[in-house]
Tab-separated table of C-alpha atoms in Angstrom:
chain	number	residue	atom	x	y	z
A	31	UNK	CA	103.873	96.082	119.645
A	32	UNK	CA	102.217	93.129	121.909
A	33	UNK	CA	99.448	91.371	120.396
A	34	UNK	CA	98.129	92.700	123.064
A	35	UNK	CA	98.872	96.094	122.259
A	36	UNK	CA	97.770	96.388	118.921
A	37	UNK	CA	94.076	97.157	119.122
A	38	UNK	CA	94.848	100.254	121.001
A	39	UNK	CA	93.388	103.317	119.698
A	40	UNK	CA	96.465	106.020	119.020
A	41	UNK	CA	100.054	106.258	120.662
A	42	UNK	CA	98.875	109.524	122.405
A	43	UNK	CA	95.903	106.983	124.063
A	44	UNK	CA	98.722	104.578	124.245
A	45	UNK	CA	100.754	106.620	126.156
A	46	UNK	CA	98.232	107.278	129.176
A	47	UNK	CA	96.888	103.977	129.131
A	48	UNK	CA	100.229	102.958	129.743
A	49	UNK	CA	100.788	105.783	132.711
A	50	UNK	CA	97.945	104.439	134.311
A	51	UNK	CA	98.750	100.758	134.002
A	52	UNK	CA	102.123	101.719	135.993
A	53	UNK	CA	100.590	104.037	138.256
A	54	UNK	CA	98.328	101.123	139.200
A	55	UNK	CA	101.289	98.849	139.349
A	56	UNK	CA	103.346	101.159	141.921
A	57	UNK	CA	99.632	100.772	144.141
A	58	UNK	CA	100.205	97.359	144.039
A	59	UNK	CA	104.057	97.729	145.130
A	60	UNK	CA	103.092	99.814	147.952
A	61	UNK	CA	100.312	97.535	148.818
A	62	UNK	CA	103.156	94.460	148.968
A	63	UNK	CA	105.114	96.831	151.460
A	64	UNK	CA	102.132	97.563	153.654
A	65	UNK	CA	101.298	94.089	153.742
A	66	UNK	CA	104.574	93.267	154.666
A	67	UNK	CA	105.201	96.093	157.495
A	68	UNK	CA	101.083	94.440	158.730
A	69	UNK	CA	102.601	90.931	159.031
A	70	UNK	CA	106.044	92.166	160.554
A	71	UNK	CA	103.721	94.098	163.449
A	72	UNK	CA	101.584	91.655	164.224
A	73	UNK	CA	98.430	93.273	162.930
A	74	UNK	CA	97.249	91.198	160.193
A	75	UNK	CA	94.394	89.770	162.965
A	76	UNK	CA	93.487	92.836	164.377
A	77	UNK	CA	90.107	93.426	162.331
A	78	UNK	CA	88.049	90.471	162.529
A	79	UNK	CA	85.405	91.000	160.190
A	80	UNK	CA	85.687	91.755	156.470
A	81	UNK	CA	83.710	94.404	155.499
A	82	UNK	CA	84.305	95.311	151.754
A	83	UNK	CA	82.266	98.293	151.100
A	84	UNK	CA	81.782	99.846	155.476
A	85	UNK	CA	85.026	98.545	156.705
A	86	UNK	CA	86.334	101.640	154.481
A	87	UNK	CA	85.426	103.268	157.623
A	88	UNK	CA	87.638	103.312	160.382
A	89	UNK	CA	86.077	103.844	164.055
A	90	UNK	CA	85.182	107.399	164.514
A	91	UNK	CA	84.441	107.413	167.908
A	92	UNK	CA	85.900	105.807	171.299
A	93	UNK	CA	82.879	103.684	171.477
A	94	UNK	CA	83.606	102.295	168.082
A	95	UNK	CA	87.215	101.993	169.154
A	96	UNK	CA	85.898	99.991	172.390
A	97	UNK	CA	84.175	97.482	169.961
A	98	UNK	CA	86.484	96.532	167.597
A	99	UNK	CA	88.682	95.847	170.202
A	100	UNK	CA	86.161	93.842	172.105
A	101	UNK	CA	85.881	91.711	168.827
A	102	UNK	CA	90.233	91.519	168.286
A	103	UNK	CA	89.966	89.964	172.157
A	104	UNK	CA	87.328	87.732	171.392
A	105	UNK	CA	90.482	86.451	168.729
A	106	UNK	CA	92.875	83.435	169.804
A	107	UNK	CA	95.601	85.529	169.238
A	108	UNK	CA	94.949	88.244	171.990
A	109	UNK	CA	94.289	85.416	174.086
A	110	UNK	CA	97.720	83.743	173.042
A	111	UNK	CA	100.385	86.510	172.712
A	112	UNK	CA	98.179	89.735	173.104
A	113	UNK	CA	96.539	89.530	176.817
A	114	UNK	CA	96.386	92.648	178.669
A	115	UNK	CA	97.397	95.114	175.407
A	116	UNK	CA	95.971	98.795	176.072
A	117	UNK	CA	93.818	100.238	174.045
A	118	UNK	CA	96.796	102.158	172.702
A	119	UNK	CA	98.214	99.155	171.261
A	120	UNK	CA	95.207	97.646	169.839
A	121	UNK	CA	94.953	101.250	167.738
A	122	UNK	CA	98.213	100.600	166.453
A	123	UNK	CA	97.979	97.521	164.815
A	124	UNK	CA	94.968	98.183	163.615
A	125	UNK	CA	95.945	101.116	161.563
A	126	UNK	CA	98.438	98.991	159.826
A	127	UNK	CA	96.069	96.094	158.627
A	128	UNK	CA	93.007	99.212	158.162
A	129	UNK	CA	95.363	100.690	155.666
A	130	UNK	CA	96.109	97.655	153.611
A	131	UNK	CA	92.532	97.170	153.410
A	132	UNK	CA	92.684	100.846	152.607
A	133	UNK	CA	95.180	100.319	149.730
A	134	UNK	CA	93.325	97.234	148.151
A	135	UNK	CA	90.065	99.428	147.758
A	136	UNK	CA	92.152	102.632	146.509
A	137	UNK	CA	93.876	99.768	144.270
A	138	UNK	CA	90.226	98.788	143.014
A	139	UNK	CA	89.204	101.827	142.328
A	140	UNK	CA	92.211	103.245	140.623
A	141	UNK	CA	91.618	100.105	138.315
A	142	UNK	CA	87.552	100.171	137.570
A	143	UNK	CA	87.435	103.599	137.021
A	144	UNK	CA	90.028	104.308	134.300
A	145	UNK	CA	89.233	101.234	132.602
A	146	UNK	CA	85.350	102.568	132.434
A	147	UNK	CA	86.512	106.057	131.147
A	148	UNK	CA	88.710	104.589	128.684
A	149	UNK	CA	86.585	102.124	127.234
A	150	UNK	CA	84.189	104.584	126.989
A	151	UNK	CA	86.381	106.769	125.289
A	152	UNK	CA	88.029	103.494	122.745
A	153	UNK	CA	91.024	104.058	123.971
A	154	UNK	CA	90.547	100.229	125.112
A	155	UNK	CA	89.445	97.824	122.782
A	156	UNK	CA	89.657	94.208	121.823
A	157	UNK	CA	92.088	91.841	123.692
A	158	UNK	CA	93.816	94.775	125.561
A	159	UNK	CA	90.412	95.868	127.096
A	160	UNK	CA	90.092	91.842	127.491
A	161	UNK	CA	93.422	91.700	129.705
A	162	UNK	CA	92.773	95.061	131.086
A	163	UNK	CA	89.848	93.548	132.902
A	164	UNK	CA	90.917	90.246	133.360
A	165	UNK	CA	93.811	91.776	135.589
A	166	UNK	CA	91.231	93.454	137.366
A	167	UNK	CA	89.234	90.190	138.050
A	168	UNK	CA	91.969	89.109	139.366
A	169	UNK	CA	91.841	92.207	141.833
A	170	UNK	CA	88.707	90.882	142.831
A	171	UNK	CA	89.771	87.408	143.490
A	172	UNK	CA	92.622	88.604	145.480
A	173	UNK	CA	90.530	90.595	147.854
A	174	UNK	CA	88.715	87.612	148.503
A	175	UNK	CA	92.101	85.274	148.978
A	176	UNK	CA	93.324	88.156	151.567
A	177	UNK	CA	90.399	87.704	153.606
A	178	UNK	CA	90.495	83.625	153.378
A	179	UNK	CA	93.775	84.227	154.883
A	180	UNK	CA	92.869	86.507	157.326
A	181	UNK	CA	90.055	84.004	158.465
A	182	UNK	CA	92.260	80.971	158.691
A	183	UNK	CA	94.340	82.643	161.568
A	184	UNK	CA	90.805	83.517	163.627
A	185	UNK	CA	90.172	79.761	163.882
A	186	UNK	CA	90.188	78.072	167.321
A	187	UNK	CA	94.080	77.255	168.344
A	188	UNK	CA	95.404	79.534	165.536
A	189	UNK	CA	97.485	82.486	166.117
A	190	UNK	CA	99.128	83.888	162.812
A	191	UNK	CA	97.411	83.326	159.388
A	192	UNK	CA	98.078	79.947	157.594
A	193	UNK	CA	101.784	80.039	155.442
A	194	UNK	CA	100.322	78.593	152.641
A	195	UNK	CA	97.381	80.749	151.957
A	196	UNK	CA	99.886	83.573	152.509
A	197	UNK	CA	101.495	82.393	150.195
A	198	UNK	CA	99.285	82.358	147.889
A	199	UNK	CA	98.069	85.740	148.791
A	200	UNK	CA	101.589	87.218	148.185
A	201	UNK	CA	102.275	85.144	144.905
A	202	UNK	CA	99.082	86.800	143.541
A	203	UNK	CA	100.112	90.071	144.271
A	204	UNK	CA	103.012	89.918	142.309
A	205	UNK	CA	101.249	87.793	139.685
A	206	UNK	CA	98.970	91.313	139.289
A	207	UNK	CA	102.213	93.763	139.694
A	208	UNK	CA	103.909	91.185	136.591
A	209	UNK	CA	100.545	91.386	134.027
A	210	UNK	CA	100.203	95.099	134.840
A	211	UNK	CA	104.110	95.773	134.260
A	212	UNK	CA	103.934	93.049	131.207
A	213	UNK	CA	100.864	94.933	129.325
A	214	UNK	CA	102.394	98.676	130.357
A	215	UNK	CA	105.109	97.642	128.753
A	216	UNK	CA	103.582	96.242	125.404
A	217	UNK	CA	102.527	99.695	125.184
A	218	UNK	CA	105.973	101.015	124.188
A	219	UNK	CA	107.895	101.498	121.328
A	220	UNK	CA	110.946	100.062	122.604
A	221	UNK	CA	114.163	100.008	120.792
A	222	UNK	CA	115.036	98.126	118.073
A	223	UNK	CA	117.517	95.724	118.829
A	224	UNK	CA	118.976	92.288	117.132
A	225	UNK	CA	117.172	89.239	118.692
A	226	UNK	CA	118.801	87.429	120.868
A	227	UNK	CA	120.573	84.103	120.495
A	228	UNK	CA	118.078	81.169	122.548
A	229	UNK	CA	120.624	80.745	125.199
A	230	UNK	CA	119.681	84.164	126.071
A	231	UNK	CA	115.969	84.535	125.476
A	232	UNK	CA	115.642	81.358	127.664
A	233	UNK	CA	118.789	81.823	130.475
A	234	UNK	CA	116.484	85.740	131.003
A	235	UNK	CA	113.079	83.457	131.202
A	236	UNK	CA	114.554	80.845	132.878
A	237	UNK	CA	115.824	83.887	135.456
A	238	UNK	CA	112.625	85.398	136.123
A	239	UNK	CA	110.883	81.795	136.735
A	240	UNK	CA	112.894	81.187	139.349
A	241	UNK	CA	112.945	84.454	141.004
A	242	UNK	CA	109.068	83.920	141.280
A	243	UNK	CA	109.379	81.056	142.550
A	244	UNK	CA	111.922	82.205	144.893
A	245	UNK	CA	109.268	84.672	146.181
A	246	UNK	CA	107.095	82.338	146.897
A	247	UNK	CA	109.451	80.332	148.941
A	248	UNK	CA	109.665	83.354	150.849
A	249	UNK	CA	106.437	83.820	151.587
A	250	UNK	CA	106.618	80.157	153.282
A	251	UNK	CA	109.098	81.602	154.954
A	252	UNK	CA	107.270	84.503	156.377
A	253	UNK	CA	104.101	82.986	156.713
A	254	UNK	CA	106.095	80.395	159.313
A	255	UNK	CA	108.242	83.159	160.803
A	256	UNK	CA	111.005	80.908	160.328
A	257	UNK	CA	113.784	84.249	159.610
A	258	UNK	CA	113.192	84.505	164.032
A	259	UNK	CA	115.213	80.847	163.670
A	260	UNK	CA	118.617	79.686	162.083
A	261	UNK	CA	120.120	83.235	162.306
A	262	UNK	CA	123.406	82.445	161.211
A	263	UNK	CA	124.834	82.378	157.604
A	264	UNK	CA	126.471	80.824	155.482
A	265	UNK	CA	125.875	77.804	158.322
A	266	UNK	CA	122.910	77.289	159.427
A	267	UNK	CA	122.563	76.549	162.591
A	268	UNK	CA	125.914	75.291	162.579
A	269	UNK	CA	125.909	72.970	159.415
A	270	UNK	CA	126.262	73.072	155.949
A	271	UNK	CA	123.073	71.089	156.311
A	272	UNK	CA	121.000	70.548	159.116
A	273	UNK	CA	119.976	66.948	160.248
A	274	UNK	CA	117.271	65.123	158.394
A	275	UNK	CA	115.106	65.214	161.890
A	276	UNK	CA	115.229	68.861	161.532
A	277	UNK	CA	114.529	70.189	158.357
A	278	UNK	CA	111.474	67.251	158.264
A	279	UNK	CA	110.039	67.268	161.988
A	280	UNK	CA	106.634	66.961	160.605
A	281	UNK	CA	104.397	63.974	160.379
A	282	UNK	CA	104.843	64.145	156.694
A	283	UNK	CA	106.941	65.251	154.043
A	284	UNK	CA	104.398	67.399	152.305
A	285	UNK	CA	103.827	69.063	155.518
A	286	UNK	CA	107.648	69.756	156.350
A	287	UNK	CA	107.753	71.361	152.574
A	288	UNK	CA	105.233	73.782	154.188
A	289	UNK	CA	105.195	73.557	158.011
A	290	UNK	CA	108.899	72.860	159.082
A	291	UNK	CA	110.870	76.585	160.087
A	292	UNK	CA	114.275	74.819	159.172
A	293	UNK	CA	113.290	73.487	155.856
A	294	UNK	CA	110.954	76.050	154.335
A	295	UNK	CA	114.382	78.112	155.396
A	296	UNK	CA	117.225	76.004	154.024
A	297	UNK	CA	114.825	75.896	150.616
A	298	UNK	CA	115.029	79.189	150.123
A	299	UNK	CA	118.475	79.397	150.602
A	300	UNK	CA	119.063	77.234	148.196
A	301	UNK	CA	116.694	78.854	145.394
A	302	UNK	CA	118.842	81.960	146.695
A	303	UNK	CA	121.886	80.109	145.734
A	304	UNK	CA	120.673	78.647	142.375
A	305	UNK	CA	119.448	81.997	141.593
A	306	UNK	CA	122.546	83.668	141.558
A	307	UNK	CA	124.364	81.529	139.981
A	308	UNK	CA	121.724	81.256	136.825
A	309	UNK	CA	121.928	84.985	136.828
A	310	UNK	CA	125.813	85.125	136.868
A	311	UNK	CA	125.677	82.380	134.136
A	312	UNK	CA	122.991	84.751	131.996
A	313	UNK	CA	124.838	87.708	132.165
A	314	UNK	CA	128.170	86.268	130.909
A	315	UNK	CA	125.705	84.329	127.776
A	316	UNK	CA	124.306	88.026	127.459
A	317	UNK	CA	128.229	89.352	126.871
A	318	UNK	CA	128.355	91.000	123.497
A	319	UNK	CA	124.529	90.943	122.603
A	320	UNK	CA	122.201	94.176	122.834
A	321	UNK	CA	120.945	92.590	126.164
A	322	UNK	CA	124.216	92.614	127.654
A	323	UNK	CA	123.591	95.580	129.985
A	324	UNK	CA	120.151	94.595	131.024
A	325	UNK	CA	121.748	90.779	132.201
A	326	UNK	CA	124.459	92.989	134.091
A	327	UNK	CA	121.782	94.843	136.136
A	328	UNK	CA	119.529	91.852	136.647
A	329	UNK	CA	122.500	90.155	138.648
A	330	UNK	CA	123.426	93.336	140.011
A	331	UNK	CA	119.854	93.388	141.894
A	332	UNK	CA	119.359	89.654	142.380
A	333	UNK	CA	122.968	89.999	144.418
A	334	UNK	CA	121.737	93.015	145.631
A	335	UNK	CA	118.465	90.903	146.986
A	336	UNK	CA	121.220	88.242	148.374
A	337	UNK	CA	122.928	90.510	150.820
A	338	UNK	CA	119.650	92.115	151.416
A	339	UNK	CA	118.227	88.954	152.820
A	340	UNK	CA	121.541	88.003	154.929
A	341	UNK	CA	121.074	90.980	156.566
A	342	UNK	CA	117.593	90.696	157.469
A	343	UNK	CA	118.487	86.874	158.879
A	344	UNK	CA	121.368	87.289	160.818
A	345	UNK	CA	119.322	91.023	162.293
A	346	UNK	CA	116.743	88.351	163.330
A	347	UNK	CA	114.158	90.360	161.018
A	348	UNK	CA	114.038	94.134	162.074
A	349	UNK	CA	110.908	95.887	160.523
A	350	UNK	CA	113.479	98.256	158.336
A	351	UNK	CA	115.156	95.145	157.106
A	352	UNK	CA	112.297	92.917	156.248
A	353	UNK	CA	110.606	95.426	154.151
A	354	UNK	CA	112.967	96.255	152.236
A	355	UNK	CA	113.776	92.121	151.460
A	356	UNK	CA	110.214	92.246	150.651
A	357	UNK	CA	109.551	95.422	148.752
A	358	UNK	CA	113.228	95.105	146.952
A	359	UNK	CA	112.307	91.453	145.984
A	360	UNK	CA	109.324	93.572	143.602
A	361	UNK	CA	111.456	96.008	141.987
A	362	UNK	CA	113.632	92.817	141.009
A	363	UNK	CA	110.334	91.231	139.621
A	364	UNK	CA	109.825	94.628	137.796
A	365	UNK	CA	113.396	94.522	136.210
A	366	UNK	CA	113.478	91.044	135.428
A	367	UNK	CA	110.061	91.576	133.520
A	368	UNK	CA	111.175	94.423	131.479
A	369	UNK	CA	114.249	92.441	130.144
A	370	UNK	CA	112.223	89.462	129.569
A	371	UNK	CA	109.810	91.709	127.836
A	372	UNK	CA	112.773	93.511	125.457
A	373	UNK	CA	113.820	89.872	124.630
A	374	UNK	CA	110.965	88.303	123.175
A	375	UNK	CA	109.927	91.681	121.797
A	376	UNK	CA	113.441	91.583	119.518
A	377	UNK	CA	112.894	87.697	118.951
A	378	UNK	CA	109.441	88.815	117.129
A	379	UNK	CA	110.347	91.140	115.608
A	380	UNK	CA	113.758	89.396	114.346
A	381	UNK	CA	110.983	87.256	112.473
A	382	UNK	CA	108.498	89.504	110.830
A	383	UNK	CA	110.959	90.531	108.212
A	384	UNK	CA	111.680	86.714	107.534
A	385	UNK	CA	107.681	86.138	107.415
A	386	UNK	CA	107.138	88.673	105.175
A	387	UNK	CA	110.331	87.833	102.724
A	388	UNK	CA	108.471	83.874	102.661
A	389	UNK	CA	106.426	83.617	99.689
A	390	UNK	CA	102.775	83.085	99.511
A	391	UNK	CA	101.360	80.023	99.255
């Protein structure tokens, strides 16, 4: 087991901690899908006020109804894109962004109140109740990095939330998915298997490093709605590589890395690229080893992810498309973590027979 993993109480308590860490985990998956079907709608702007505890609530009458949407058309973005929506509409895209709000308290819950019983019971004890709450800290923080985000796109001359911070937002997400996946799994027995040769432990690190940060490139690229541009493949926009006045038409570089629709694009076509290849490259390193079959699916999925995306560019973004690019690009994360996981886990435990043969000192 995990370092982690080892101050558990009994493998039966072992067992349904570990149900409940992936339960938790699949919240958070659905939560990344909501989120992503509330930015593909438009609705991420449509409650203005963040309410942690009464915002549970949705309006229960038409009067309430008649409010919030007085305070959505108080909002730049009605004024910008959304003048003259019906009532109708507003109710629409407010559902969406109520339940993600919904989600992240049912998420909250689902993680204080298990982790109460169970350290109540000792089921959770040393550094796994330590990471247990830790992650859900970090639950915390994220509700509070949602609604920064929400905020920035109800400033004066803003219309859509600020790419960065979502971002940010999105990276943390998965961040919480990975530790909940990563301590659920720790939890196991897994099988016993040779360790790995370094090329391989590394190449599968090396993998899910770059997928993460591939994710977060995407996020850029969603928080700048830059899949509505450049919708053809494998040019873009007719070149190999667009002009240099293109991919950096802002006043600075920095800003271009976060700002400019053709580069925040072409950059994550290129992680795309660089991706694949590193996970073609691990899976024939993997050849012949107990990992082989876990390399093989890892670029099974990251190709998968590939076409995936093409699809949703050149479809200019259909809801369908882009949340399943979005919600697929998680189940990846998931994968890649497990076979990270089962490598290190064999690279341990490769050495605790060779500590244990070393003589004391």
């Amino acid at each position: 087991m995990t370092a982690v993993a080892a101050r558990s109480a009994s493998p039966q308590s072992d067992r349904i901690v570990r149900l409940w860490l992936f339960g938790v985990a699949a919240l958070v998956f659905a939560i990344v899908v909501v989120g992503g079907a509330t930015r593909l709608t438009d609705s991420g702007l449509s409650i203005t006020e963040w309410k942690p505890v009464t915002g549970a609530l949705p309006p229960l009458s038409h009067a309430q109804w008649l409010e919030e949407f007085a305070k959505y058309r108080a909002s730049p973005q009605y004024d910008a894109i959304n003048r003259g929506m019906s009532l109708g509409d507003f109710q629409f895209i407010f559902w969406w962004e109520w339940a993600h709000r919904f989600l992240g308290r049912l998420i909250g819950a689902a993680m204080l109140l298990p982790w109460l019983f169970f350290v109540a019971k000792g089921w959770l004890r040393g550094r796994l109740a330590a990471a247990t709450f830790g992650i859900g800290v970090l639950m915390g923080v994220q509700g509070l990095v949602g609604w920064l985000m929400v905020a920035s796109g109800l400033e004066p001359g803003m219309v859509y939330v600020a790419p960065l911070k979502l971002m940010f937002h999105l990276t943390l997400a998965c961040l919480i998915f990975a530790l909940l996946v990563w301590v659920a799994l720790g939890l196991g027995q897994g099988r016993e298997r040779e360790a790995p040769p370094d090329r391989v432990r590394w190449g599968g690190i090396a993998v899910l490093a770059l997928l993460a940060l591939q994710i977060a490139l995407g996020a850029l690229v969603a928080g700048n709605r830059a899949g509505m541009r450049f919708n053809d493949w494998p040019l873009m926009d007719g070149a190999w590589i667009p002009p240099a006045n293109v991919l950096f038409d802002r006043p600075t570089v920095a800003e271009a890395f976060v700002d400019s629709l053709a580069l925040v694009q072409f950059n994550h076509r290129l992680a795309a690229y660089a991706l694949l290849a590193l996970a073609l490259w691990h899976m024939l390193a993997a050849r012949g080893t107990a990992f082989a079959k876990g390399a093989v699916v890892l670029f099974g999925l990251i190709a998968a992810q590939a076409v995936i995306g093409i699809v949703t560019l050149m479809l200019v973004v259909p809801l369908w498309a882009g949340l399943a690019h979005q919600g697929f690009a998680v189940l990846v994360l998931g994968h890649a973590l497990a076979h990270v996981h089962g490598l290190t886990r064999a690279r341990r435990a490769g050495r605790e027979p060779m500590a244990r043969a070393l003589p004391a000192e």
